[in-house]
Amino acid sequence: MSSKEIAKYFDATECRQIRDDLVFALSIVSEPKIAIDCGCGAGADIAYLAENGFTVHGFDVLQESISRCESRFSGLDTVFLSQSSFIDFEYPPASLVVADASLFFCPSADFKAVWSKIYQCLLPGGVFCGSFLGKEDTMAIPGDNPSVFWQEVAVFDEYEVMALFNNFEVLHFNTHKSTGKTFQGVEHHWHVFQVVARKP
């Protein structure tokens, strides 16, 4: 996406409704209340987590995201922000990892190492709340595709997603499919796996 499109996307998502999965995840997370928001965007989830007493470590590869969040959360000593990729971020010990529509953009070559870091950083009883891009999603289709705004996306089928959670207790698993328009007004078919799981 161009810088103008990125700004438009963040404007559209800054105050978006918090997803039910994250509300559920917060209801089962135990102390300490420490969360990592992977690909924090305009900070909608950070705001919700901070309002619920969490210390939040948010990161995003885009400087526009970090600049917005720094302005939005200035003065909050419970929010820590860094411009970083999935592979380079130093994951602190956490009771909750949020990766909502962000792991889509982790390069496939890095995914195994990133997933290992996410698992290792979760404390015993820690919760993962996130989503994975399905193969039927418009964004997963190669070629001249207006829905593709990132160099590479990580795509999974249901079996591959479930295999990631062999060492977790899966508390919620949903396959979401719908068709509509993106914030750019482009026709899009969504195919997303949504997961909430707890580390033993």
GROMACS .gro file of C-alpha atoms in nm, residues 1 4-17 19 41-44 64 68 72 181-185:
model
   28
    1MET     CA    1   0.000   0.000   0.000
    4LYS     CA    2  -0.178   0.748   0.168
    5GLU     CA    3  -0.355   0.410   0.166
    6ILE     CA    4  -0.182   0.309   0.491
    7ALA     CA    5  -0.300   0.629   0.657
    8LYS     CA    6  -0.655   0.569   0.528
    9TYR     CA    7  -0.650   0.211   0.661
   10PHE     CA    8  -0.533   0.324   1.005
   11ASP     CA    9  -0.798   0.598   1.009
   12ALA     CA   10  -1.060   0.331   0.939
   13THR     CA   11  -0.939   0.087   1.205
   14GLU     CA   12  -0.822   0.314   1.488
   15CYS     CA   13  -1.151   0.285   1.676
   16ARG     CA   14  -1.282  -0.039   1.533
   17GLN     CA   15  -1.497  -0.270   1.745
   19ARG     CA   16  -1.346  -0.871   1.832
   41GLY     CA   17  -0.164  -0.103   1.363
   42ALA     CA   18  -0.348   0.204   1.485
   43GLY     CA   19  -0.371   0.068   1.840
   44ALA     CA   20  -0.734  -0.041   1.880
   64GLU     CA   21   0.320   0.510   1.060
   68ARG     CA   22   0.030   0.703   1.568
   72ARG     CA   23  -0.223   0.805   2.109
  181LYS     CA   24  -1.565  -0.474   0.012
  182THR     CA   25  -1.240  -0.357   0.168
  183PHE     CA   26  -1.185  -0.005   0.299
  184GLN     CA   27  -1.057   0.069  -0.052
  185GLY     CA   28  -1.391  -0.032  -0.201
   0.00000   0.00000   0.00000
